């Protein structure tokens, strides 16, 4: 038991140290200040959530222990709203905060208010009517399990909100970029999955202990898992830039066509311009092609381009551009002996994997299978 407690304390100390240093580094950044400040606040909350485990063995005063436990609860209640807010801002086109933000932090603020009341109640004579031995002993006992009851539900709620935000972001990427693999933030999805497992471990363990009166998942496993999550967020978060950079988007919102001035004739005219940009100008060969580059090229507002793509052509920007890339790649696979990777880069793809995925989506076969089929077809025609 003693060794287990020491191991848990060590793991919690490692997690708190990583979070604290990550937060300090974030606060020194001059670029994307809002994003890095929110990541710093998240890491500070993570540090607070570890304080109870880290400091409890070395604190002697029961008053100090009560205060640290209060900070621990506030940190635990702040982690998932702050992570959701960080992801929201990271994936927003103008890095703007969502509306009615204060309601998302109602629970942490409630816990913070309770922590202040607890601190006041521990001062001799501060609130005479409550200054009784029974009340003070209850506070100093650290029996806060009842206060923690809402937190698992809060975590589940913000897991859902964050996952929904990621789905919306990935859909929006395909409206404005022809190559999305470097902007998809797969590490955030990994963190979400890891947090889900962590939540299941903790919640399942508590339920199992309540039902069977036997130990659930070893606490060492939970703390080790937490280190993986905190390390991933810190390392990837420090290098992550917003997926849709403000100057690229020219601060234009996501398209809304309800009040569009485009009539059918204008849509047809813009659609011809877009196809000409691909067929004659071969704009799809630009590996960094975006909706805004295409809009400037055809001299049409980006919202109008998006509207024509969706309503007249029937494709999002991603599928529209990659369709031309794949058709070009098919011709090259038929007529040249260049390697598949060379062809992928030449037609505008940034990676072999994205080329294979797009090619299979359009042709229902891999580039290798397509080339073999063409060779086989030629051999039959010659025989």
mmCIF file of C-alpha atoms in Angstrom:
data_model
loop_
_atom_site.group_PDB
_atom_site.id
_atom_site.type_symbol
_atom_site.label_atom_id
_atom_site.label_comp_id
_atom_site.label_asym_id
_atom_site.label_seq_id
_atom_site.Cartn_x
_atom_site.Cartn_y
_atom_site.Cartn_z
ATOM 1 C CA UNK A 1 0.000 0.000 0.000
ATOM 2 C CA UNK A 2 2.846 2.366 0.900
ATOM 3 C CA UNK A 3 4.609 1.669 -2.412
ATOM 4 C CA UNK A 4 1.365 2.253 -4.332
ATOM 5 C CA UNK A 5 0.856 5.630 -2.676
ATOM 6 C CA UNK A 6 4.430 6.625 -3.486
ATOM 7 C CA UNK A 7 3.977 5.571 -7.112
ATOM 8 C CA UNK A 8 0.724 7.520 -7.418
ATOM 9 C CA UNK A 9 2.360 10.596 -5.894
ATOM 10 C CA UNK A 10 5.273 10.294 -8.328
ATOM 11 C CA UNK A 11 2.953 9.948 -11.337
ATOM 12 C CA UNK A 12 0.850 12.901 -10.203
ATOM 13 C CA UNK A 13 4.003 14.979 -9.718
ATOM 14 C CA UNK A 14 5.175 14.151 -13.245
ATOM 15 C CA UNK A 15 1.801 15.126 -14.714
ATOM 16 C CA UNK A 16 1.666 18.353 -12.690
ATOM 17 C CA UNK A 17 5.219 19.281 -13.686
ATOM 18 C CA UNK A 18 4.539 18.730 -17.399
ATOM 19 C CA UNK A 19 1.357 20.789 -17.179
ATOM 20 C CA UNK A 20 2.980 23.614 -15.209
ATOM 21 C CA UNK A 21 5.970 23.996 -17.543
ATOM 22 C CA UNK A 22 3.679 23.747 -20.577
ATOM 23 C CA UNK A 23 1.484 26.521 -19.159
ATOM 24 C CA UNK A 24 4.493 28.763 -18.516
ATOM 25 C CA UNK A 25 5.727 28.263 -22.078
ATOM 26 C CA UNK A 26 2.277 29.033 -23.516
ATOM 27 C CA UNK A 27 2.121 32.297 -21.576
ATOM 28 C CA UNK A 28 5.365 33.456 -23.233
ATOM 29 C CA UNK A 29 4.048 33.051 -26.796
ATOM 30 C CA UNK A 30 3.338 36.134 -28.884
ATOM 31 C CA UNK A 31 1.667 34.320 -31.817
ATOM 32 C CA UNK A 32 -1.951 33.157 -31.678
ATOM 33 C CA UNK A 33 -2.204 34.624 -28.192
ATOM 34 C CA UNK A 34 -5.805 33.649 -27.477
ATOM 35 C CA UNK A 35 -5.230 30.019 -28.446
ATOM 36 C CA UNK A 36 -2.085 29.750 -26.336
ATOM 37 C CA UNK A 37 -3.667 31.519 -23.355
ATOM 38 C CA UNK A 38 -6.548 29.055 -23.370
ATOM 39 C CA UNK A 39 -4.118 26.136 -23.599
ATOM 40 C CA UNK A 40 -2.237 27.660 -20.654
ATOM 41 C CA UNK A 41 -5.455 27.915 -18.608
ATOM 42 C CA UNK A 42 -6.239 24.278 -19.402
ATOM 43 C CA UNK A 43 -2.764 23.178 -18.291
ATOM 44 C CA UNK A 44 -3.065 25.255 -15.103
ATOM 45 C CA UNK A 45 -6.386 23.533 -14.360
ATOM 46 C CA UNK A 46 -4.679 20.167 -14.967
ATOM 47 C CA UNK A 47 -1.959 21.146 -12.523
ATOM 48 C CA UNK A 48 -4.564 22.128 -9.927
ATOM 49 C CA UNK A 49 -6.287 18.763 -10.405
ATOM 50 C CA UNK A 50 -3.044 17.015 -9.441
ATOM 51 C CA UNK A 51 -2.235 19.203 -6.429
ATOM 52 C CA UNK A 52 -4.250 17.184 -3.940
ATOM 53 C CA UNK A 53 -2.282 14.021 -4.728
ATOM 54 C CA UNK A 54 1.087 15.781 -4.981
ATOM 55 C CA UNK A 55 0.908 17.902 -1.822
ATOM 56 C CA UNK A 56 -1.201 15.766 0.489
ATOM 57 C CA UNK A 57 1.722 13.544 1.695
ATOM 58 C CA UNK A 58 3.869 16.553 2.630
ATOM 59 C CA UNK A 59 1.221 18.807 4.166
ATOM 60 C CA UNK A 60 0.851 18.614 7.941
ATOM 61 C CA UNK A 61 -1.788 21.245 8.620
ATOM 62 C CA UNK A 62 -5.342 19.935 8.095
ATOM 63 C CA UNK A 63 -6.342 23.451 7.069
ATOM 64 C CA UNK A 64 -3.785 23.454 4.236
ATOM 65 C CA UNK A 65 -4.999 20.034 3.138
ATOM 66 C CA UNK A 66 -8.586 21.271 3.031
ATOM 67 C CA UNK A 67 -7.586 24.222 0.837
ATOM 68 C CA UNK A 68 -5.589 22.005 -1.531
ATOM 69 C CA UNK A 69 -8.542 19.625 -1.869
ATOM 70 C CA UNK A 70 -10.749 22.596 -2.742
ATOM 71 C CA UNK A 71 -8.311 23.677 -5.466
ATOM 72 C CA UNK A 72 -8.221 20.104 -6.744
ATOM 73 C CA UNK A 73 -12.011 20.053 -7.177
ATOM 74 C CA UNK A 74 -11.996 23.429 -8.967
ATOM 75 C CA UNK A 75 -9.266 22.171 -11.308
ATOM 76 C CA UNK A 76 -11.079 18.902 -12.045
ATOM 77 C CA UNK A 77 -14.268 20.831 -12.883
ATOM 78 C CA UNK A 78 -12.393 23.258 -15.162
ATOM 79 C CA UNK A 79 -10.421 20.783 -17.287
ATOM 80 C CA UNK A 80 -13.011 19.702 -19.851
ATOM 81 C CA UNK A 81 -14.717 23.113 -20.385
ATOM 82 C CA UNK A 82 -11.290 24.653 -20.967
ATOM 83 C CA UNK A 83 -10.242 21.890 -23.365
ATOM 84 C CA UNK A 84 -13.498 22.315 -25.294
ATOM 85 C CA UNK A 85 -12.945 26.085 -25.416
ATOM 86 C CA UNK A 86 -9.345 25.578 -26.582
ATOM 87 C CA UNK A 87 -10.478 23.269 -29.408
ATOM 88 C CA UNK A 88 -13.299 25.676 -30.309
ATOM 89 C CA UNK A 89 -10.869 28.593 -30.685
ATOM 90 C CA UNK A 90 -8.235 26.474 -32.420
ATOM 91 C CA UNK A 91 -10.754 25.433 -35.073
ATOM 92 C CA UNK A 92 -12.547 28.783 -35.418
ATOM 93 C CA UNK A 93 -11.871 30.808 -38.557
ATOM 94 C CA UNK A 94 -11.345 34.044 -36.646
ATOM 95 C CA UNK A 95 -10.336 32.567 -33.249
ATOM 96 C CA UNK A 96 -13.428 34.106 -31.663
ATOM 97 C CA UNK A 97 -14.855 32.948 -28.367
ATOM 98 C CA UNK A 98 -18.340 31.390 -28.356
ATOM 99 C CA UNK A 99 -21.311 33.328 -27.016
ATOM 100 C CA UNK A 100 -22.705 32.930 -23.458
ATOM 101 C CA UNK A 101 -19.343 31.624 -22.333
ATOM 102 C CA UNK A 102 -19.953 32.240 -18.631
ATOM 103 C CA UNK A 103 -22.512 29.419 -18.439
ATOM 104 C CA UNK A 104 -19.894 26.867 -19.425
ATOM 105 C CA UNK A 105 -17.949 27.677 -16.282
ATOM 106 C CA UNK A 106 -20.873 27.723 -13.864
ATOM 107 C CA UNK A 107 -19.749 24.511 -12.122
ATOM 108 C CA UNK A 108 -16.080 25.555 -11.645
ATOM 109 C CA UNK A 109 -17.230 28.960 -10.377
ATOM 110 C CA UNK A 110 -19.615 27.280 -7.967
ATOM 111 C CA UNK A 111 -16.786 25.107 -6.658
ATOM 112 C CA UNK A 112 -14.514 28.165 -6.391
ATOM 113 C CA UNK A 113 -17.180 29.991 -4.401
ATOM 114 C CA UNK A 114 -17.520 26.938 -2.131
ATOM 115 C CA UNK A 115 -13.726 26.876 -1.671
ATOM 116 C CA UNK A 116 -13.784 30.516 -0.543
ATOM 117 C CA UNK A 117 -16.601 29.779 1.926
ATOM 118 C CA UNK A 118 -14.666 26.801 3.269
ATOM 119 C CA UNK A 119 -11.575 28.960 3.752
ATOM 120 C CA UNK A 120 -13.633 31.587 5.607
ATOM 121 C CA UNK A 121 -15.307 28.956 7.778
ATOM 122 C CA UNK A 122 -11.927 27.687 8.895
ATOM 123 C CA UNK A 123 -11.018 31.089 10.317
ATOM 124 C CA UNK A 124 -11.832 31.222 14.023
ATOM 125 C CA UNK A 125 -14.840 33.388 14.681
ATOM 126 C CA UNK A 126 -15.362 34.413 11.038
ATOM 127 C CA UNK A 127 -18.894 32.987 10.966
ATOM 128 C CA UNK A 128 -19.819 32.364 14.622
ATOM 129 C CA UNK A 129 -23.100 30.629 13.859
ATOM 130 C CA UNK A 130 -21.234 27.936 11.853
ATOM 131 C CA UNK A 131 -18.136 27.808 13.972
ATOM 132 C CA UNK A 132 -18.949 24.447 15.508
ATOM 133 C CA UNK A 133 -16.740 21.434 15.991
ATOM 134 C CA UNK A 134 -18.941 19.141 13.876
ATOM 135 C CA UNK A 135 -18.882 21.470 10.874
ATOM 136 C CA UNK A 136 -15.180 22.127 11.101
ATOM 137 C CA UNK A 137 -14.368 18.428 11.474
ATOM 138 C CA UNK A 138 -16.460 17.650 8.378
ATOM 139 C CA UNK A 139 -14.520 20.241 6.387
ATOM 140 C CA UNK A 140 -11.146 19.066 7.619
ATOM 141 C CA UNK A 141 -11.951 15.407 7.026
ATOM 142 C CA UNK A 142 -11.741 16.012 3.270
ATOM 143 C CA UNK A 143 -14.805 13.874 2.606
ATOM 144 C CA UNK A 144 -15.793 15.628 -0.633
ATOM 145 C CA UNK A 145 -17.061 12.640 -2.636
ATOM 146 C CA UNK A 146 -20.563 14.089 -2.750
ATOM 147 C CA UNK A 147 -19.266 17.349 -4.240
ATOM 148 C CA UNK A 148 -17.516 15.408 -7.031
ATOM 149 C CA UNK A 149 -20.732 13.736 -8.186
ATOM 150 C CA UNK A 150 -21.547 16.203 -11.049
ATOM 151 C CA UNK A 151 -18.056 16.105 -12.588
ATOM 152 C CA UNK A 152 -18.313 12.769 -14.507
ATOM 153 C CA UNK A 153 -21.529 14.030 -16.137
ATOM 154 C CA UNK A 154 -19.853 17.330 -16.937
ATOM 155 C CA UNK A 155 -16.938 15.506 -18.580
ATOM 156 C CA UNK A 156 -19.312 13.409 -20.706
ATOM 157 C CA UNK A 157 -21.141 16.574 -21.805
ATOM 158 C CA UNK A 158 -17.967 18.352 -22.918
ATOM 159 C CA UNK A 159 -16.607 15.233 -24.614
ATOM 160 C CA UNK A 160 -19.743 15.348 -26.747
ATOM 161 C CA UNK A 161 -19.415 19.079 -27.469
ATOM 162 C CA UNK A 162 -15.744 18.742 -28.416
ATOM 163 C CA UNK A 163 -16.376 15.743 -30.684
ATOM 164 C CA UNK A 164 -19.175 17.650 -32.400
ATOM 165 C CA UNK A 165 -16.890 20.635 -32.900
ATOM 166 C CA UNK A 166 -14.246 18.427 -34.532
ATOM 167 C CA UNK A 167 -16.790 16.934 -36.942
ATOM 168 C CA UNK A 168 -17.922 20.434 -37.958
ATOM 169 C CA UNK A 169 -14.304 21.541 -38.367
ATOM 170 C CA UNK A 170 -13.387 18.601 -40.601
ATOM 171 C CA UNK A 171 -16.418 19.309 -42.789
ATOM 172 C CA UNK A 172 -15.471 22.993 -43.012
ATOM 173 C CA UNK A 173 -11.893 22.096 -44.009
ATOM 174 C CA UNK A 174 -13.220 20.385 -47.132
ATOM 175 C CA UNK A 175 -15.133 23.541 -48.025
ATOM 176 C CA UNK A 176 -11.956 25.626 -48.157
ATOM 177 C CA UNK A 177 -8.932 23.359 -48.713
ATOM 178 C CA UNK A 178 -8.059 20.820 -51.393
ATOM 179 C CA UNK A 179 -5.485 19.154 -49.123
ATOM 180 C CA UNK A 180 -6.514 18.744 -45.489
ATOM 181 C CA UNK A 181 -4.172 16.119 -44.048
ATOM 182 C CA UNK A 182 -1.888 18.706 -42.392
ATOM 183 C CA UNK A 183 -4.819 20.559 -40.848
ATOM 184 C CA UNK A 184 -6.989 17.731 -39.509
ATOM 185 C CA UNK A 185 -5.500 17.788 -35.988
ATOM 186 C CA UNK A 186 -5.670 14.042 -35.549
ATOM 187 C CA UNK A 187 -3.915 14.409 -32.206
ATOM 188 C CA UNK A 188 -7.033 16.144 -30.825
ATOM 189 C CA UNK A 189 -9.093 13.104 -31.826
ATOM 190 C CA UNK A 190 -6.508 10.902 -30.078
ATOM 191 C CA UNK A 191 -6.790 13.036 -26.940
ATOM 192 C CA UNK A 192 -10.575 12.797 -27.079
ATOM 193 C CA UNK A 193 -10.416 9.008 -27.373
ATOM 194 C CA UNK A 194 -7.880 8.872 -24.528
ATOM 195 C CA UNK A 195 -10.015 11.098 -22.315
ATOM 196 C CA UNK A 196 -12.961 8.823 -23.100
ATOM 197 C CA UNK A 197 -11.011 5.774 -21.920
ATOM 198 C CA UNK A 198 -9.813 7.703 -18.869
ATOM 199 C CA UNK A 199 -13.404 8.688 -18.058
ATOM 200 C CA UNK A 200 -14.567 5.071 -18.441
ATOM 201 C CA UNK A 201 -11.745 3.861 -16.178
ATOM 202 C CA UNK A 202 -12.570 6.346 -13.450
ATOM 203 C CA UNK A 203 -16.354 6.177 -13.652
ATOM 204 C CA UNK A 204 -16.434 2.410 -14.094
ATOM 205 C CA UNK A 205 -14.059 1.945 -11.197
ATOM 206 C CA UNK A 206 -16.223 4.061 -8.863
ATOM 207 C CA UNK A 207 -19.410 2.223 -9.873
ATOM 208 C CA UNK A 208 -17.704 -1.161 -9.477
ATOM 209 C CA UNK A 209 -16.501 -0.259 -5.984
ATOM 210 C CA UNK A 210 -19.963 0.968 -4.983
ATOM 211 C CA UNK A 211 -21.708 -2.183 -6.256
ATOM 212 C CA UNK A 212 -19.227 -4.867 -5.198
ATOM 213 C CA UNK A 213 -17.390 -3.168 -2.309
ATOM 214 C CA UNK A 214 -14.154 -4.324 -3.952
ATOM 215 C CA UNK A 215 -11.304 -2.296 -5.484
ATOM 216 C CA UNK A 216 -11.889 -1.242 -9.061
ATOM 217 C CA UNK A 217 -9.240 -0.218 -11.600
ATOM 218 C CA UNK A 218 -5.858 0.295 -9.860
ATOM 219 C CA UNK A 219 -5.355 3.997 -9.283
ATOM 220 C CA UNK A 220 -1.820 3.672 -10.662
ATOM 221 C CA UNK A 221 -3.278 2.801 -14.082
ATOM 222 C CA UNK A 222 -5.481 5.899 -14.038
ATOM 223 C CA UNK A 223 -2.601 8.207 -13.151
ATOM 224 C CA UNK A 224 -0.301 6.627 -15.758
ATOM 225 C CA UNK A 225 -3.000 7.109 -18.375
ATOM 226 C CA UNK A 226 -3.360 10.727 -17.315
ATOM 227 C CA UNK A 227 0.355 11.341 -17.954
ATOM 228 C CA UNK A 228 -0.072 10.120 -21.538
ATOM 229 C CA UNK A 229 -2.978 12.536 -22.075
ATOM 230 C CA UNK A 230 -1.273 15.560 -20.500
ATOM 231 C CA UNK A 231 1.991 14.911 -22.364
ATOM 232 C CA UNK A 232 0.190 14.574 -25.709
ATOM 233 C CA UNK A 233 -1.765 17.800 -25.204
ATOM 234 C CA UNK A 234 1.323 19.717 -24.076
ATOM 235 C CA UNK A 235 3.677 18.569 -26.846
ATOM 236 C CA UNK A 236 1.193 18.807 -29.699
ATOM 237 C CA UNK A 237 -0.548 21.897 -28.371
ATOM 238 C CA UNK A 238 2.710 23.854 -28.247
ATOM 239 C CA UNK A 239 3.343 23.239 -31.949
ATOM 240 C CA UNK A 240 -0.250 23.435 -33.196
ATOM 241 C CA UNK A 241 -1.383 26.450 -35.200
ATOM 242 C CA UNK A 242 -5.032 27.269 -35.900
ATOM 243 C CA UNK A 243 -6.312 25.124 -38.766
ATOM 244 C CA UNK A 244 -7.951 27.994 -40.651
ATOM 245 C CA UNK A 245 -5.659 30.976 -40.303
ATOM 246 C CA UNK A 246 -7.471 34.348 -40.036
ATOM 247 C CA UNK A 247 -5.587 36.092 -42.863
ATOM 248 C CA UNK A 248 -6.393 33.191 -45.185
ATOM 249 C CA UNK A 249 -10.075 33.392 -44.404
ATOM 250 C CA UNK A 250 -9.990 37.195 -44.716
ATOM 251 C CA UNK A 251 -12.267 37.114 -41.666
ATOM 252 C CA UNK A 252 -15.197 35.841 -43.711
ATOM 253 C CA UNK A 253 -17.735 33.657 -41.899
ATOM 254 C CA UNK A 254 -18.908 30.224 -42.956
ATOM 255 C CA UNK A 255 -21.130 30.562 -46.042
ATOM 256 C CA UNK A 256 -24.841 31.286 -45.723
ATOM 257 C CA UNK A 257 -26.809 31.402 -48.951
ATOM 258 C CA UNK A 258 -30.288 32.378 -47.780
ATOM 259 C CA UNK A 259 -29.854 36.040 -48.764
ATOM 260 C CA UNK A 260 -27.507 35.500 -51.701
ATOM 261 C CA UNK A 261 -27.931 37.841 -54.681
ATOM 262 C CA UNK A 262 -26.854 35.170 -57.185
ATOM 263 C CA UNK A 263 -29.460 34.278 -59.805
ATOM 264 C CA UNK A 264 -29.309 31.145 -61.946
ATOM 265 C CA UNK A 265 -27.532 32.892 -64.807
ATOM 266 C CA UNK A 266 -24.805 34.172 -62.489
ATOM 267 C CA UNK A 267 -24.341 30.704 -61.023
ATOM 268 C CA UNK A 268 -23.866 29.212 -64.487
ATOM 269 C CA UNK A 269 -21.341 31.919 -65.371
ATOM 270 C CA UNK A 270 -19.319 31.384 -62.190
ATOM 271 C CA UNK A 271 -19.425 27.598 -62.631
ATOM 272 C CA UNK A 272 -17.878 28.000 -66.105
ATOM 273 C CA UNK A 273 -15.130 30.180 -64.626
ATOM 274 C CA UNK A 274 -14.381 27.567 -61.977
ATOM 275 C CA UNK A 275 -14.185 24.735 -64.496
ATOM 276 C CA UNK A 276 -11.987 26.849 -66.783
ATOM 277 C CA UNK A 277 -9.642 27.542 -63.867
ATOM 278 C CA UNK A 278 -9.223 23.802 -63.441
ATOM 279 C CA UNK A 279 -9.232 22.619 -67.065
ATOM 280 C CA UNK A 280 -7.362 25.428 -68.832
ATOM 281 C CA UNK A 281 -5.328 27.032 -66.061
ATOM 282 C CA UNK A 282 -4.770 23.750 -64.166
ATOM 283 C CA UNK A 283 -5.018 25.493 -60.835
ATOM 284 C CA UNK A 284 -5.439 22.098 -59.153
ATOM 285 C CA UNK A 285 -1.693 21.499 -59.599
ATOM 286 C CA UNK A 286 -1.107 23.953 -56.730
ATOM 287 C CA UNK A 287 -0.641 21.715 -53.686
ATOM 288 C CA UNK A 288 -1.639 24.606 -51.397
ATOM 289 C CA UNK A 289 -4.762 25.559 -53.313
ATOM 290 C CA UNK A 290 -7.559 26.986 -51.153
ATOM 291 C CA UNK A 291 -11.016 28.414 -51.732
ATOM 292 C CA UNK A 292 -9.632 31.938 -51.358
ATOM 293 C CA UNK A 293 -6.904 31.419 -53.941
ATOM 294 C CA UNK A 294 -9.462 30.069 -56.402
ATOM 295 C CA UNK A 295 -11.860 32.948 -55.648
ATOM 296 C CA UNK A 296 -9.152 35.528 -56.303
ATOM 297 C CA UNK A 297 -8.179 33.744 -59.510
ATOM 298 C CA UNK A 298 -11.715 33.873 -60.953
ATOM 299 C CA UNK A 299 -12.361 37.298 -59.362
ATOM 300 C CA UNK A 300 -15.467 36.189 -57.499
ATOM 301 C CA UNK A 301 -16.240 36.456 -53.784
ATOM 302 C CA UNK A 302 -15.340 33.316 -51.851
ATOM 303 C CA UNK A 303 -18.883 32.922 -50.487
ATOM 304 C CA UNK A 304 -20.239 32.999 -54.040
ATOM 305 C CA UNK A 305 -17.674 30.406 -55.133
ATOM 306 C CA UNK A 306 -18.676 28.173 -52.230
ATOM 307 C CA UNK A 307 -22.357 28.617 -53.062
ATOM 308 C CA UNK A 308 -21.871 27.702 -56.738
ATOM 309 C CA UNK A 309 -19.785 24.656 -55.841
ATOM 310 C CA UNK A 310 -22.442 23.351 -53.478
ATOM 311 C CA UNK A 311 -25.613 24.356 -55.327
ATOM 312 C CA UNK A 312 -24.673 24.297 -59.026
ATOM 313 C CA UNK A 313 -21.757 21.884 -59.327
ATOM 314 C CA UNK A 314 -22.890 19.720 -56.424
ATOM 315 C CA UNK A 315 -19.500 19.214 -54.764
ATOM 316 C CA UNK A 316 -17.550 20.779 -51.940
ATOM 317 C CA UNK A 317 -14.231 22.451 -52.734
ATOM 318 C CA UNK A 318 -12.200 19.408 -51.663
ATOM 319 C CA UNK A 319 -14.001 16.967 -53.965
ATOM 320 C CA UNK A 320 -14.164 19.467 -56.843
ATOM 321 C CA UNK A 321 -10.398 20.038 -56.959
ATOM 322 C CA UNK A 322 -9.376 16.463 -56.210
ATOM 323 C CA UNK A 323 -11.655 15.201 -58.960
ATOM 324 C CA UNK A 324 -9.482 17.054 -61.491
ATOM 325 C CA UNK A 325 -6.339 15.811 -59.799
ATOM 326 C CA UNK A 326 -7.487 12.216 -60.019
ATOM 327 C CA UNK A 327 -8.466 12.528 -63.694
ATOM 328 C CA UNK A 328 -5.028 13.949 -64.450
ATOM 329 C CA UNK A 329 -3.419 11.148 -62.443
ATOM 330 C CA UNK A 330 -5.403 8.550 -64.407
ATOM 331 C CA UNK A 331 -4.056 9.936 -67.676
ATOM 332 C CA UNK A 332 -0.503 9.902 -66.345
ATOM 333 C CA UNK A 333 -0.863 6.357 -65.048
ATOM 334 C CA UNK A 334 -1.966 5.286 -68.531
ATOM 335 C CA UNK A 335 0.603 7.181 -70.573
ATOM 336 C CA UNK A 336 3.761 7.335 -68.441
ATOM 337 C CA UNK A 337 6.024 5.054 -66.443
ATOM 338 C CA UNK A 338 6.548 7.559 -63.620
ATOM 339 C CA UNK A 339 6.275 6.239 -60.094
ATOM 340 C CA UNK A 340 2.936 6.582 -58.346
ATOM 341 C CA UNK A 341 4.439 8.887 -55.719
ATOM 342 C CA UNK A 342 5.859 11.182 -58.418
ATOM 343 C CA UNK A 343 2.480 11.360 -60.124
ATOM 344 C CA UNK A 344 0.751 12.068 -56.800
ATOM 345 C CA UNK A 345 2.987 15.071 -56.138
ATOM 346 C CA UNK A 346 2.838 16.273 -59.747
ATOM 347 C CA UNK A 347 -0.962 16.495 -59.755
ATOM 348 C CA UNK A 348 -1.094 18.434 -56.483
ATOM 349 C CA UNK A 349 -1.310 15.936 -53.618
ATOM 350 C CA UNK A 350 0.866 16.420 -50.541
ATOM 351 C CA UNK A 351 1.236 12.784 -49.562
ATOM 352 C CA UNK A 352 0.957 9.252 -50.879
ATOM 353 C CA UNK A 353 -1.766 8.343 -48.369
ATOM 354 C CA UNK A 354 -4.059 11.238 -49.305
ATOM 355 C CA UNK A 355 -3.585 10.399 -53.003
ATOM 356 C CA UNK A 356 -4.489 6.739 -52.467
ATOM 357 C CA UNK A 357 -7.550 7.662 -50.407
ATOM 358 C CA UNK A 358 -8.846 10.171 -52.975
ATOM 359 C CA UNK A 359 -8.036 7.907 -55.939
ATOM 360 C CA UNK A 360 -9.880 4.949 -54.439
ATOM 361 C CA UNK A 361 -12.872 7.138 -53.580
ATOM 362 C CA UNK A 362 -13.218 8.229 -57.218
ATOM 363 C CA UNK A 363 -12.264 5.026 -59.069
ATOM 364 C CA UNK A 364 -13.008 2.295 -56.492
ATOM 365 C CA UNK A 365 -9.480 0.936 -56.964
ATOM 366 C CA UNK A 366 -5.959 1.819 -55.922
ATOM 367 C CA UNK A 367 -3.553 3.582 -58.336
ATOM 368 C CA UNK A 368 -1.499 0.375 -58.555
ATOM 369 C CA UNK A 369 -4.548 -1.702 -59.450
ATOM 370 C CA UNK A 370 -5.647 0.932 -61.973
ATOM 371 C CA UNK A 371 -2.258 0.910 -63.739
ATOM 372 C CA UNK A 372 -2.207 -2.912 -63.831
ATOM 373 C CA UNK A 373 -5.733 -2.929 -65.259
ATOM 374 C CA UNK A 374 -4.681 -0.491 -67.993
ATOM 375 C CA UNK A 375 -1.609 -2.580 -68.888
ATOM 376 C CA UNK A 376 -3.718 -5.721 -68.988
ATOM 377 C CA UNK A 377 -6.321 -3.972 -71.180
ATOM 378 C CA UNK A 378 -3.608 -2.842 -73.628
ATOM 379 C CA UNK A 379 -2.126 -6.320 -73.819
ATOM 380 C CA UNK A 380 -5.538 -7.774 -74.663
ATOM 381 C CA UNK A 381 -6.129 -5.170 -77.374
ATOM 382 C CA UNK A 382 -2.737 -5.909 -78.949
ATOM 383 C CA UNK A 383 -3.172 -9.673 -78.926
#
